[in-house]
Tab-separated table of C-alpha atoms and ligand atoms in Angstrom:
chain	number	residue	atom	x	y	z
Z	1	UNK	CA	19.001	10.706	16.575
Z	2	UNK	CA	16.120	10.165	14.420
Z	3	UNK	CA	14.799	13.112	12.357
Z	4	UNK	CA	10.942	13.276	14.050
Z	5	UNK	CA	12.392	12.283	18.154
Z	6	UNK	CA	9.968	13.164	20.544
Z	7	UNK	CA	7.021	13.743	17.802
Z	8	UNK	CA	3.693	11.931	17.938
Z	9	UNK	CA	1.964	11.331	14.073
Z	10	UNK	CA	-1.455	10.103	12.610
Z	11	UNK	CA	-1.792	8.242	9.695
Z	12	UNK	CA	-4.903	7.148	8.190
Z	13	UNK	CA	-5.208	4.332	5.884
Z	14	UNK	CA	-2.034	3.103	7.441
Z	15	UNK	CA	-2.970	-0.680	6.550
Z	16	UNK	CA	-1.501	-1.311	3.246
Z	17	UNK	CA	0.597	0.419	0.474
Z	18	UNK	CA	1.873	4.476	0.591
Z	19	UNK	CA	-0.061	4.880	4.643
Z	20	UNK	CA	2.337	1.195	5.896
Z	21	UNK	CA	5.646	3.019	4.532
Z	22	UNK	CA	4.616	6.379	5.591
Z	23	UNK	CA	4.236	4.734	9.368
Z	24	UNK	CA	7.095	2.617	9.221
Z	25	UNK	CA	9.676	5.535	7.850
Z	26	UNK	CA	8.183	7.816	10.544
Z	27	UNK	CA	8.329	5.331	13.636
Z	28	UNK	CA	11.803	4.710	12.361
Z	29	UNK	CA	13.016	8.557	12.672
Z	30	UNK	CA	11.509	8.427	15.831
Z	31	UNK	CA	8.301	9.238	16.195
Z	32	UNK	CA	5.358	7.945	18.141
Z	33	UNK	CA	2.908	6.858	15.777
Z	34	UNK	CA	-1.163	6.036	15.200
Z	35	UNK	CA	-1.931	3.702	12.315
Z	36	UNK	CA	-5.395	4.198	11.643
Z	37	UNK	CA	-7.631	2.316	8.795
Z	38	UNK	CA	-10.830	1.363	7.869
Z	39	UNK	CA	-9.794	-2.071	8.207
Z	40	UNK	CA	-8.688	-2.008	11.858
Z	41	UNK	CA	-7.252	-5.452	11.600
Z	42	UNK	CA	-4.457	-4.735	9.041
Z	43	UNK	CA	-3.590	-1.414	11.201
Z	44	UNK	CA	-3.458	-3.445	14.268
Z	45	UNK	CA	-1.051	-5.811	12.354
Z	46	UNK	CA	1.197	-3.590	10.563
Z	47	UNK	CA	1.010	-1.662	14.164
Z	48	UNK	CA	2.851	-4.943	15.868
Z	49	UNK	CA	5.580	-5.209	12.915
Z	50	UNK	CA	6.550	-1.912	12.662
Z	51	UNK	CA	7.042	-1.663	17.001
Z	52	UNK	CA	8.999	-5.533	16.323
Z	53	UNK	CA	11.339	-3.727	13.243
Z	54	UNK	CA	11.730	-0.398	15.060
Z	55	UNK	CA	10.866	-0.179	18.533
Z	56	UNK	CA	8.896	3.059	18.039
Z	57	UNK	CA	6.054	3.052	20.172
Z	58	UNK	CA	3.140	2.881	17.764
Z	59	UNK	CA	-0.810	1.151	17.911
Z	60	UNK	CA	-3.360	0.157	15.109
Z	61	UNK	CA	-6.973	1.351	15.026
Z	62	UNK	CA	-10.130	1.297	12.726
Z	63	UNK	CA	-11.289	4.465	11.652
Z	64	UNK	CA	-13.142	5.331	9.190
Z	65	UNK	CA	-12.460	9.090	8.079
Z	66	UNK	CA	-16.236	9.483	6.818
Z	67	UNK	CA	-17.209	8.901	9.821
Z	68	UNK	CA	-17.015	12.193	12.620
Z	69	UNK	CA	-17.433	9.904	15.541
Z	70	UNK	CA	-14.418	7.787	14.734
Z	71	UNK	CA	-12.157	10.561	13.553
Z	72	UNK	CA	-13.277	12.370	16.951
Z	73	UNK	CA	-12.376	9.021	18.894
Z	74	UNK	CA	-9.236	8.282	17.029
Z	75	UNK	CA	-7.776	11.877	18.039
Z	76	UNK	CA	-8.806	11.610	21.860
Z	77	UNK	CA	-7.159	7.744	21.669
Z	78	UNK	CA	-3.973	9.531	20.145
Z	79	UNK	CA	-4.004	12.465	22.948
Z	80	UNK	CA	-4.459	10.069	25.444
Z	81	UNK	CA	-2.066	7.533	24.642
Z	82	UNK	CA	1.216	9.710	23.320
Z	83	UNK	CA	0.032	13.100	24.904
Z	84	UNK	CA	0.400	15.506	22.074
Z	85	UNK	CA	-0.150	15.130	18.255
Z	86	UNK	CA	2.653	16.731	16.123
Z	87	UNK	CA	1.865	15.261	12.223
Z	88	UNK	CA	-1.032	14.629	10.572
Z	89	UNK	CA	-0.924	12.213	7.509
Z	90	UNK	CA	-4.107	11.994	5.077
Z	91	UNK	CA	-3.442	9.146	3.453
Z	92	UNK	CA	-6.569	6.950	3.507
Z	93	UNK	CA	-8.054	7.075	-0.149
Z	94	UNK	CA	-9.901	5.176	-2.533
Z	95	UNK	CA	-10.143	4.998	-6.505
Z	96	UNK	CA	-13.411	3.916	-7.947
Z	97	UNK	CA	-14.314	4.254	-11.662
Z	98	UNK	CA	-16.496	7.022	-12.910
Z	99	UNK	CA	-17.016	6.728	-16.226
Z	100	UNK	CA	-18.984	9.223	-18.491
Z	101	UNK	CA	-21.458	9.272	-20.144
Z	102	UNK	CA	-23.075	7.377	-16.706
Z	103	UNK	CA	-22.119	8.859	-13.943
Z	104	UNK	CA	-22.646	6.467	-10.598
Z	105	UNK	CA	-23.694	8.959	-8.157
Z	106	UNK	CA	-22.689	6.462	-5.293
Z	107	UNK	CA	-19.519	6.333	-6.498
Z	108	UNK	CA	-18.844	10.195	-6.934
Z	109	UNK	CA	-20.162	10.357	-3.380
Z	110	UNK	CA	-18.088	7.959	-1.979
Z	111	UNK	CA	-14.799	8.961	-3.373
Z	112	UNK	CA	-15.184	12.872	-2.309
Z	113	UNK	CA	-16.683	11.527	1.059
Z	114	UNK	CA	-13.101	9.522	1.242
Z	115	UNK	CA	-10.728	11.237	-0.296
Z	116	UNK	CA	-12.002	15.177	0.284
Z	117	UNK	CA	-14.162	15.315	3.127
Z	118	UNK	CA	-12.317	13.050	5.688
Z	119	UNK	CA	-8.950	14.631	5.216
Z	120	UNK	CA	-11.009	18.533	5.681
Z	121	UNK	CA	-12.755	17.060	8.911
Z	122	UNK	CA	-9.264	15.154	10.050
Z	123	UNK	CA	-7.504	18.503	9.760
Z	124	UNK	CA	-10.551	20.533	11.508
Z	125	UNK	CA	-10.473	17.826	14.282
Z	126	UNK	CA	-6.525	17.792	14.964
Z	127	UNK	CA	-5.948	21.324	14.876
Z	128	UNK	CA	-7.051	22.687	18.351
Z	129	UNK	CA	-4.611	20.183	19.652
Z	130	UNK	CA	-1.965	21.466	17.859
Z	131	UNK	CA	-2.670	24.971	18.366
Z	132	UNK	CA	-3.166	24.307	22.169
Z	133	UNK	CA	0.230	23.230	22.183
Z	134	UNK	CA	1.606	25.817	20.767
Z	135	UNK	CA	4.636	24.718	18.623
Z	136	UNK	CA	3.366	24.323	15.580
Z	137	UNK	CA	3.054	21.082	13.279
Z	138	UNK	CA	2.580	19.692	9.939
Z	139	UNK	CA	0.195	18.401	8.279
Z	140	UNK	CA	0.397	16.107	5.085
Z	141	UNK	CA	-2.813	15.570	2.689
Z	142	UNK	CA	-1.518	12.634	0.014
Z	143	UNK	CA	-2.883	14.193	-3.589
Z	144	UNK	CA	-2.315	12.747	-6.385
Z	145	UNK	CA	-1.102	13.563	-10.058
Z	146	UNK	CA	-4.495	12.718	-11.050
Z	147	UNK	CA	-5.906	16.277	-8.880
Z	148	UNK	CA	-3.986	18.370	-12.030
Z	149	UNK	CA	-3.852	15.350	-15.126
Z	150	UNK	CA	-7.336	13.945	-16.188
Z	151	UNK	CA	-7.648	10.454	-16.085
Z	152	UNK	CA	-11.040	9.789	-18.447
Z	153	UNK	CA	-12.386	7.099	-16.184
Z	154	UNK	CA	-12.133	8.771	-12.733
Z	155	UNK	CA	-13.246	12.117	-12.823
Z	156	UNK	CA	-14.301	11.850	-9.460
Z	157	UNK	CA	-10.819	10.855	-8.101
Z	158	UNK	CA	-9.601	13.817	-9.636
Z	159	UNK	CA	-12.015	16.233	-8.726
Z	160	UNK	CA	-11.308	14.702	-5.347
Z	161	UNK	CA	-7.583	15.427	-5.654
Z	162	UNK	CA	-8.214	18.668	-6.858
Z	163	UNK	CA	-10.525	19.480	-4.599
Z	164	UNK	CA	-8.022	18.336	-1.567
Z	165	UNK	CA	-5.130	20.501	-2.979
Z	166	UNK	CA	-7.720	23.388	-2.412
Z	167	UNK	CA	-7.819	22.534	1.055
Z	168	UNK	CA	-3.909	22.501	1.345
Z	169	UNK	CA	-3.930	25.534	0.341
Z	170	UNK	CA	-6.744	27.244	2.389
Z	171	UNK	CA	-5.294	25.484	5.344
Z	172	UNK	CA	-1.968	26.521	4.698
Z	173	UNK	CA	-3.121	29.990	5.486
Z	174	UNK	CA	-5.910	29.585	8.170
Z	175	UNK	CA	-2.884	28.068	10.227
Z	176	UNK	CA	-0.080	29.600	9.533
Z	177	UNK	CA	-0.915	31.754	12.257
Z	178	UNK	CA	-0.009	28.733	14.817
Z	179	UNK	CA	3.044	27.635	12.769
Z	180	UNK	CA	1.347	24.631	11.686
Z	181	UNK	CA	2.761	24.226	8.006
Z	182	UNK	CA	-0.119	21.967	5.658
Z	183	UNK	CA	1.188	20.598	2.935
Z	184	UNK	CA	0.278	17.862	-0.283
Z	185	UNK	CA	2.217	15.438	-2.120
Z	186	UNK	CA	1.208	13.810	-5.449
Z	187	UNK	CA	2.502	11.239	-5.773
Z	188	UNK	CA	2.582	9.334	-9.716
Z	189	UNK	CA	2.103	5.692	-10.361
Z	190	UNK	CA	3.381	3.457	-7.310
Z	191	UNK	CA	2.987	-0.142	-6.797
Z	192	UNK	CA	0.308	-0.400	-3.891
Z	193	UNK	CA	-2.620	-2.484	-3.973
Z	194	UNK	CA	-4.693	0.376	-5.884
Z	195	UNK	CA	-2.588	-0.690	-8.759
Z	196	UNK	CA	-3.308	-4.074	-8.667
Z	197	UNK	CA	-4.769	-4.640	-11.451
Z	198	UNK	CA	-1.609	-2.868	-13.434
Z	199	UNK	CA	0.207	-6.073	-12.020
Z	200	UNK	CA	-2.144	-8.363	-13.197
Z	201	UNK	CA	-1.858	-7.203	-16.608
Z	202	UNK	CA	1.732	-7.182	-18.058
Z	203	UNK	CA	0.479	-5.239	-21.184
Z	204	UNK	CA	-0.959	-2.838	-19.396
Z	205	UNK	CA	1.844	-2.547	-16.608
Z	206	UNK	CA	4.375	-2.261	-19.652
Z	207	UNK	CA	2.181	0.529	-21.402
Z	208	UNK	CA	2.574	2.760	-18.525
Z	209	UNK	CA	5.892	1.840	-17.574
Z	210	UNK	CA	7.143	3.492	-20.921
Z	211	UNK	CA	5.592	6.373	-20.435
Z	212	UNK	CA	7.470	7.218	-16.813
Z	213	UNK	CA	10.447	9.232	-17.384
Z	214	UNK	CA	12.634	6.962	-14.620
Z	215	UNK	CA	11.702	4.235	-16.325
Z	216	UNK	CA	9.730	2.479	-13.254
Z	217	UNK	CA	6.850	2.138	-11.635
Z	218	UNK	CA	7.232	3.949	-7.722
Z	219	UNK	CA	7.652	2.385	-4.690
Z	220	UNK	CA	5.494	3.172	-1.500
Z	221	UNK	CA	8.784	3.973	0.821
Z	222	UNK	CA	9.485	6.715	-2.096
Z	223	UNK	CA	6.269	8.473	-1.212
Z	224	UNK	CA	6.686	7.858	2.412
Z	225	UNK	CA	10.798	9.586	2.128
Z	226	UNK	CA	8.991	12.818	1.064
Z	227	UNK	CA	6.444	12.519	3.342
Z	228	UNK	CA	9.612	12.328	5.999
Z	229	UNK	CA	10.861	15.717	4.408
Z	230	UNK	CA	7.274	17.328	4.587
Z	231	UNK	CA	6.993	16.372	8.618
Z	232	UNK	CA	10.277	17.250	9.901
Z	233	UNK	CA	12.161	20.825	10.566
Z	234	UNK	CA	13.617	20.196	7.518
Z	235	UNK	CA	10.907	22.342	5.371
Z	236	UNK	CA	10.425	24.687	8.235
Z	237	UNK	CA	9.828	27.297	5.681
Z	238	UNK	CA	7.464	24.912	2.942
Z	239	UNK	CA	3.764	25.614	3.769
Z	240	UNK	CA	0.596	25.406	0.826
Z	241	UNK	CA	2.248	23.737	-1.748
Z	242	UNK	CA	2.533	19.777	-3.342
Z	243	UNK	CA	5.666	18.593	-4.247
Z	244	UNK	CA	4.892	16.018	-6.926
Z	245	UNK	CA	6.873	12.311	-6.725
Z	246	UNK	CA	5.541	10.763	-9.915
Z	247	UNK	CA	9.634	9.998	-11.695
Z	248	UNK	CA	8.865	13.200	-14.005
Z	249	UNK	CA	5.208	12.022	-15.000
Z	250	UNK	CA	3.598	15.314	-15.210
Z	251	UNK	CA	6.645	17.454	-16.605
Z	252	UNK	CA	6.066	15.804	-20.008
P	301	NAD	N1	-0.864	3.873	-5.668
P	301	NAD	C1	-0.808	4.897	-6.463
P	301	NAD	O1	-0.385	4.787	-7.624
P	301	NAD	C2	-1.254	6.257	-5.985
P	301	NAD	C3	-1.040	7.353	-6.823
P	301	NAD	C4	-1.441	8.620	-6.408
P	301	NAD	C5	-2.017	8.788	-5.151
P	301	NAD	N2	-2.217	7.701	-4.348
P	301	NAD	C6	-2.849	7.945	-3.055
P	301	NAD	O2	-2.136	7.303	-2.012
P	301	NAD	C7	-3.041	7.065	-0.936
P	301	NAD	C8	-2.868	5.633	-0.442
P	301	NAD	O3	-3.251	4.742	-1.485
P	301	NAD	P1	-2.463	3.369	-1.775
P	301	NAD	O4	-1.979	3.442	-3.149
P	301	NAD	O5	-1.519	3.075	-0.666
P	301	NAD	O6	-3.690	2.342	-1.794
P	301	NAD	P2	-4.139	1.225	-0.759
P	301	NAD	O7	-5.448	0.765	-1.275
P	301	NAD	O8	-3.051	0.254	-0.529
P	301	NAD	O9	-4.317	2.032	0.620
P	301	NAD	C9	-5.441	2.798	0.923
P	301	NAD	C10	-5.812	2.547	2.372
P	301	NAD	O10	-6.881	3.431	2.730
P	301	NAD	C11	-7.804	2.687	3.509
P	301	NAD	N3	-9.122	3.300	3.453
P	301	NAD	C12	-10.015	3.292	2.428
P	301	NAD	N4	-11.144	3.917	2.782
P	301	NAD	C13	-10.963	4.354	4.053
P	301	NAD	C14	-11.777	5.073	4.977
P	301	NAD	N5	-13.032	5.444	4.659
P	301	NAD	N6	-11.271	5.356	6.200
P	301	NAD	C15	-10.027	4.953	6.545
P	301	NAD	N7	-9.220	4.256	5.727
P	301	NAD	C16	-9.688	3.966	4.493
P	301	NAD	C17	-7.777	1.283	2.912
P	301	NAD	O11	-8.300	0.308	3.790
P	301	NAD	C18	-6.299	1.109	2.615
P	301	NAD	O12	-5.593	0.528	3.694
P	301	NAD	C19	-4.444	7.367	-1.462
P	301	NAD	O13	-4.864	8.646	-1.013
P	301	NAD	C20	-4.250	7.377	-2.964
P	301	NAD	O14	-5.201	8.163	-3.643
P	301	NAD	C21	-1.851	6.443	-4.736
Protein backbone atom coordinates (compact mmCIF):
# COMPACT_ATOMS: atom_id res chain seq x y z
CA UNK A 1 0.00 0.00 0.00
CA UNK A 2 1.65 3.05 -1.10
CA UNK A 3 0.60 6.37 0.49
CA UNK A 4 -0.75 8.26 -3.02
CA UNK A 5 -2.50 4.51 -4.70
CA UNK A 6 -4.79 5.27 -7.25
CA UNK A 7 -3.64 9.16 -7.55
CA UNK A 8 -2.47 10.72 -10.80
CA UNK A 9 0.36 13.88 -10.20
CA UNK A 10 2.08 16.64 -12.38
CA UNK A 11 5.35 17.75 -11.93
CA UNK A 12 7.01 20.37 -13.80
CA UNK A 13 10.63 20.71 -14.11
CA UNK A 14 10.74 17.05 -13.32
CA UNK A 15 14.20 16.66 -15.29
CA UNK A 16 16.83 17.19 -12.79
CA UNK A 17 17.32 17.96 -9.02
CA UNK A 18 14.15 18.66 -6.26
CA UNK A 19 11.21 17.94 -9.60
CA UNK A 20 13.38 13.99 -10.36
CA UNK A 21 12.97 13.14 -6.45
CA UNK A 22 9.65 14.68 -6.14
CA UNK A 23 8.53 12.15 -9.23
CA UNK A 24 10.39 9.31 -8.16
CA UNK A 25 9.10 9.43 -4.24
CA UNK A 26 5.57 9.94 -5.65
CA UNK A 27 5.56 7.07 -8.39
CA UNK A 28 6.99 5.04 -5.59
CA UNK A 29 3.87 5.59 -3.08
CA UNK A 30 1.91 4.85 -5.89
CA UNK A 31 0.92 7.28 -7.94
CA UNK A 32 0.57 7.76 -11.64
CA UNK A 33 2.80 10.39 -12.59
CA UNK A 34 3.62 13.30 -15.50
CA UNK A 35 7.21 14.50 -15.59
CA UNK A 36 7.10 17.56 -17.40
CA UNK A 37 10.26 19.98 -18.32
CA UNK A 38 11.44 22.40 -20.50
CA UNK A 39 13.94 20.04 -21.59
CA UNK A 40 11.64 17.23 -22.76
CA UNK A 41 14.54 14.92 -23.26
CA UNK A 42 15.71 14.65 -19.60
CA UNK A 43 11.82 14.19 -18.58
CA UNK A 44 11.47 11.54 -21.10
CA UNK A 45 14.61 9.90 -19.52
CA UNK A 46 14.11 10.21 -15.94
CA UNK A 47 10.34 9.13 -17.09
CA UNK A 48 11.89 5.49 -18.29
CA UNK A 49 14.08 5.08 -14.93
CA UNK A 50 11.72 5.89 -12.55
CA UNK A 51 8.82 3.21 -14.43
CA UNK A 52 12.33 0.59 -14.54
CA UNK A 53 12.97 1.38 -10.39
CA UNK A 54 9.26 1.46 -9.52
CA UNK A 55 6.87 0.23 -11.89
CA UNK A 56 4.58 3.26 -11.45
CA UNK A 57 3.12 4.10 -14.58
CA UNK A 58 4.64 7.47 -15.39
CA UNK A 59 5.72 9.50 -19.04
CA UNK A 60 8.15 12.49 -19.78
CA UNK A 61 7.12 15.62 -21.68
CA UNK A 62 8.47 19.15 -22.66
CA UNK A 63 6.64 21.90 -21.38
CA UNK A 64 7.43 24.96 -20.93
CA UNK A 65 5.24 26.65 -18.07
CA UNK A 66 5.57 30.23 -19.83
CA UNK A 67 4.09 29.01 -22.41
CA UNK A 68 -0.22 28.66 -22.21
CA UNK A 69 -0.30 26.38 -25.17
CA UNK A 70 1.98 23.79 -23.64
CA UNK A 71 0.67 23.98 -20.11
CA UNK A 72 -2.92 23.63 -21.86
CA UNK A 73 -1.50 20.50 -23.87
CA UNK A 74 0.38 18.99 -21.04
CA UNK A 75 -2.98 18.87 -18.86
CA UNK A 76 -5.22 17.36 -21.76
CA UNK A 77 -2.03 14.68 -22.35
CA UNK A 78 -2.32 13.99 -18.46
CA UNK A 79 -6.37 13.66 -18.60
CA UNK A 80 -6.10 11.59 -21.40
CA UNK A 81 -3.52 9.27 -20.51
CA UNK A 82 -4.24 8.56 -16.48
CA UNK A 83 -7.91 9.93 -16.54
CA UNK A 84 -7.99 12.25 -13.62
CA UNK A 85 -5.31 14.63 -12.12
CA UNK A 86 -5.10 14.47 -8.26
CA UNK A 87 -1.54 16.62 -7.41
CA UNK A 88 -0.13 19.36 -8.84
CA UNK A 89 3.68 19.99 -8.26
CA UNK A 90 5.24 23.55 -9.27
CA UNK A 91 8.50 22.80 -9.28
CA UNK A 92 10.04 24.10 -12.53
CA UNK A 93 12.17 27.27 -11.53
CA UNK A 94 15.07 29.14 -12.44
CA UNK A 95 17.70 31.47 -10.55
CA UNK A 96 19.30 34.17 -12.56
CA UNK A 97 21.34 37.04 -11.03
CA UNK A 98 19.88 40.45 -10.55
CA UNK A 99 22.17 42.56 -9.27
CA UNK A 100 21.58 46.27 -8.23
CA UNK A 101 22.47 48.99 -9.04
CA UNK A 102 21.71 47.44 -12.92
CA UNK A 103 18.86 45.82 -13.04
CA UNK A 104 18.59 43.34 -16.34
CA UNK A 105 15.08 43.75 -17.20
CA UNK A 106 15.26 40.39 -19.23
CA UNK A 107 16.25 38.74 -16.44
CA UNK A 108 13.56 40.10 -13.90
CA UNK A 109 11.14 39.12 -16.65
CA UNK A 110 12.21 35.86 -17.11
CA UNK A 111 12.45 34.69 -13.59
CA UNK A 112 8.73 35.99 -12.57
CA UNK A 113 7.59 34.63 -16.07
CA UNK A 114 9.18 31.12 -14.63
CA UNK A 115 8.92 30.99 -11.34
CA UNK A 116 5.44 33.22 -10.66
CA UNK A 117 3.46 33.23 -13.63
CA UNK A 118 3.68 29.53 -14.80
CA UNK A 119 2.90 28.04 -11.46
CA UNK A 120 -0.51 30.87 -11.28
CA UNK A 121 -1.48 29.70 -14.94
CA UNK A 122 -0.56 25.77 -14.03
CA UNK A 123 -2.91 26.06 -11.06
CA UNK A 124 -5.71 28.10 -13.15
CA UNK A 125 -5.35 25.37 -15.88
CA UNK A 126 -5.59 22.15 -13.52
CA UNK A 127 -8.25 23.24 -11.39
CA UNK A 128 -11.54 22.65 -13.38
CA UNK A 129 -10.31 19.14 -13.58
CA UNK A 130 -10.06 18.78 -10.16
CA UNK A 131 -13.13 20.45 -9.26
CA UNK A 132 -15.03 18.40 -11.97
CA UNK A 133 -14.06 15.51 -10.13
CA UNK A 134 -15.11 16.39 -7.18
CA UNK A 135 -12.78 14.96 -4.44
CA UNK A 136 -10.62 17.41 -3.87
CA UNK A 137 -6.67 17.58 -4.38
CA UNK A 138 -3.51 19.22 -3.58
CA UNK A 139 -1.56 21.32 -4.95
CA UNK A 140 2.24 22.02 -4.18
CA UNK A 141 4.02 25.44 -5.38
CA UNK A 142 8.04 24.79 -4.43
CA UNK A 143 9.04 28.44 -2.70
CA UNK A 144 11.94 29.00 -1.49
CA UNK A 145 13.67 30.52 1.72
CA UNK A 146 14.81 33.16 -0.50
CA UNK A 147 10.62 34.43 -0.96
CA UNK A 148 11.06 35.69 3.07
CA UNK A 149 15.36 36.08 3.39
CA UNK A 150 16.96 38.59 0.87
CA UNK A 151 19.60 37.31 -1.06
CA UNK A 152 21.45 40.79 -2.46
CA UNK A 153 22.06 39.37 -5.90
CA UNK A 154 18.60 37.95 -6.78
CA UNK A 155 16.01 40.18 -5.92
CA UNK A 156 14.06 38.94 -8.59
CA UNK A 157 14.12 35.27 -7.38
CA UNK A 158 12.84 36.49 -4.29
CA UNK A 159 10.29 38.71 -5.31
CA UNK A 160 9.39 35.68 -7.37
CA UNK A 161 9.18 33.48 -4.27
CA UNK A 162 7.39 35.95 -2.52
CA UNK A 163 5.24 36.67 -4.96
CA UNK A 164 4.33 32.71 -5.40
CA UNK A 165 3.66 32.32 -1.59
CA UNK A 166 0.95 35.06 -2.33
CA UNK A 167 -0.57 32.83 -4.67
CA UNK A 168 -0.56 29.85 -2.12
CA UNK A 169 -2.28 31.69 -0.16
CA UNK A 170 -5.02 33.27 -2.40
CA UNK A 171 -5.45 29.84 -3.82
CA UNK A 172 -5.71 28.25 -0.67
CA UNK A 173 -8.94 30.07 -0.25
CA UNK A 174 -10.44 30.40 -3.82
CA UNK A 175 -10.42 26.45 -3.55
CA UNK A 176 -11.06 25.46 -0.50
CA UNK A 177 -14.48 25.42 -1.52
CA UNK A 178 -13.70 22.09 -3.71
CA UNK A 179 -11.43 20.59 -1.00
CA UNK A 180 -8.49 21.17 -3.03
CA UNK A 181 -5.80 22.05 -0.25
CA UNK A 182 -2.70 24.50 -2.06
CA UNK A 183 0.14 24.52 -0.34
CA UNK A 184 4.25 25.84 -0.54
CA UNK A 185 7.37 24.47 0.65
CA UNK A 186 10.68 26.39 0.97
CA UNK A 187 12.94 24.57 0.82
CA UNK A 188 16.90 25.94 2.09
CA UNK A 189 20.11 25.13 0.38
CA UNK A 190 19.98 21.58 -1.44
CA UNK A 191 22.43 20.08 -3.70
CA UNK A 192 20.69 20.27 -7.25
CA UNK A 193 22.23 21.55 -10.24
CA UNK A 194 21.13 25.29 -9.29
CA UNK A 195 23.85 24.96 -6.78
CA UNK A 196 26.39 24.02 -8.94
CA UNK A 197 28.52 26.39 -8.73
CA UNK A 198 28.53 25.97 -4.62
CA UNK A 199 30.20 22.55 -5.64
CA UNK A 200 32.62 23.94 -7.73
CA UNK A 201 33.88 26.13 -5.14
CA UNK A 202 34.93 24.38 -1.85
CA UNK A 203 35.33 27.83 -0.12
CA UNK A 204 32.28 28.86 -0.94
CA UNK A 205 30.42 25.40 -0.35
CA UNK A 206 32.23 25.41 3.18
CA UNK A 207 31.07 29.12 3.92
CA UNK A 208 27.54 28.15 3.71
CA UNK A 209 27.80 24.86 5.07
CA UNK A 210 28.68 26.52 8.53
CA UNK A 211 26.07 28.56 8.55
CA UNK A 212 23.22 25.53 8.31
CA UNK A 213 22.14 24.55 11.65
CA UNK A 214 22.26 20.49 10.60
CA UNK A 215 25.41 20.99 9.57
CA UNK A 216 24.75 19.95 5.71
CA UNK A 217 23.87 20.97 2.68
CA UNK A 218 20.02 19.25 1.69
CA UNK A 219 19.35 16.61 -0.39
CA UNK A 220 16.64 16.69 -3.24
CA UNK A 221 14.70 13.36 -1.82
CA UNK A 222 14.43 15.63 1.54
CA UNK A 223 12.38 18.17 -0.33
CA UNK A 224 10.59 15.59 -2.29
CA UNK A 225 9.60 13.51 1.55
CA UNK A 226 7.69 16.74 2.40
CA UNK A 227 6.38 17.17 -0.74
CA UNK A 228 4.99 13.33 -0.06
CA UNK A 229 3.41 14.73 3.28
CA UNK A 230 1.90 17.87 1.45
CA UNK A 231 0.09 15.42 -1.37
CA UNK A 232 -1.26 12.71 0.64
CA UNK A 233 -4.37 12.47 3.29
CA UNK A 234 -1.90 12.87 5.65
CA UNK A 235 -2.33 16.90 5.94
CA UNK A 236 -5.97 16.62 5.17
CA UNK A 237 -6.42 19.56 7.38
CA UNK A 238 -2.95 21.80 6.07
CA UNK A 239 -4.17 24.28 3.39
CA UNK A 240 -2.29 28.12 2.67
CA UNK A 241 0.69 27.68 4.41
CA UNK A 242 4.78 26.73 3.59
CA UNK A 243 6.40 24.50 5.69
CA UNK A 244 10.05 25.49 5.37
CA UNK A 245 12.89 22.42 4.88
CA UNK A 246 16.04 24.52 4.94
CA UNK A 247 17.93 22.26 8.38
CA UNK A 248 16.87 25.44 10.61
CA UNK A 249 18.25 28.13 8.04
CA UNK A 250 15.76 30.77 8.60
CA UNK A 251 15.10 30.25 12.49
CA UNK A 252 18.50 31.89 13.14
N1 LIG B 1 18.44 23.88 -5.08
C1 LIG B 1 18.15 24.71 -4.13
O1 LIG B 1 18.98 25.01 -3.26
C2 LIG B 1 16.77 25.32 -4.05
C3 LIG B 1 16.46 26.09 -2.93
C4 LIG B 1 15.20 26.67 -2.83
C5 LIG B 1 14.25 26.45 -3.83
N2 LIG B 1 14.58 25.69 -4.91
C6 LIG B 1 13.55 25.52 -5.93
O2 LIG B 1 13.42 24.16 -6.30
C7 LIG B 1 12.89 24.11 -7.63
C8 LIG B 1 13.70 23.12 -8.45
O3 LIG B 1 15.03 23.61 -8.58
P1 LIG B 1 16.32 22.63 -8.53
O4 LIG B 1 17.14 23.09 -7.42
O5 LIG B 1 15.89 21.21 -8.61
O6 LIG B 1 17.07 23.10 -9.86
P2 LIG B 1 17.27 22.38 -11.26
O7 LIG B 1 17.89 23.42 -12.11
O8 LIG B 1 17.92 21.07 -11.09
O9 LIG B 1 15.77 22.07 -11.75
C9 LIG B 1 14.93 23.02 -12.33
C10 LIG B 1 14.20 22.37 -13.48
O10 LIG B 1 13.24 23.30 -14.00
C11 LIG B 1 13.29 23.22 -15.42
N3 LIG B 1 12.79 24.45 -16.01
C12 LIG B 1 13.41 25.66 -16.08
N4 LIG B 1 12.65 26.53 -16.76
C13 LIG B 1 11.52 25.87 -17.11
C14 LIG B 1 10.34 26.24 -17.84
N5 LIG B 1 10.20 27.47 -18.36
N6 LIG B 1 9.38 25.31 -18.01
C15 LIG B 1 9.53 24.05 -17.52
N7 LIG B 1 10.62 23.64 -16.85
C16 LIG B 1 11.60 24.55 -16.65
C17 LIG B 1 14.76 22.95 -15.74
O11 LIG B 1 14.94 22.43 -17.04
C18 LIG B 1 15.14 21.99 -14.64
O12 LIG B 1 14.94 20.64 -15.00
C19 LIG B 1 12.93 25.54 -8.18
O13 LIG B 1 11.64 26.12 -8.10
C20 LIG B 1 13.88 26.24 -7.23
O14 LIG B 1 13.65 27.63 -7.15
C21 LIG B 1 15.82 25.13 -5.05
Amino acid sequence: MGLLDGRTAIITGAASGNGAAIARLLAAEGASVALLDIDGGGAANQAAAISDDTGAPVFGARCDVTHAADVEAAVFQTLETFGRIDVLVNNAGILLDTPLPGLDMTAWERTLAVNLTGPLRFIDTVAPAMIAQGEGGAIINITSIGGSLGFASYAAYCASKAGLMGVTRAAALALAPHRIRVNAVAPGIIHTEMTRGLYADPAALAEITAKIPLGYVGEAVEVAKTVLYLACDLSSYVTGTELTVDAGYVAQ
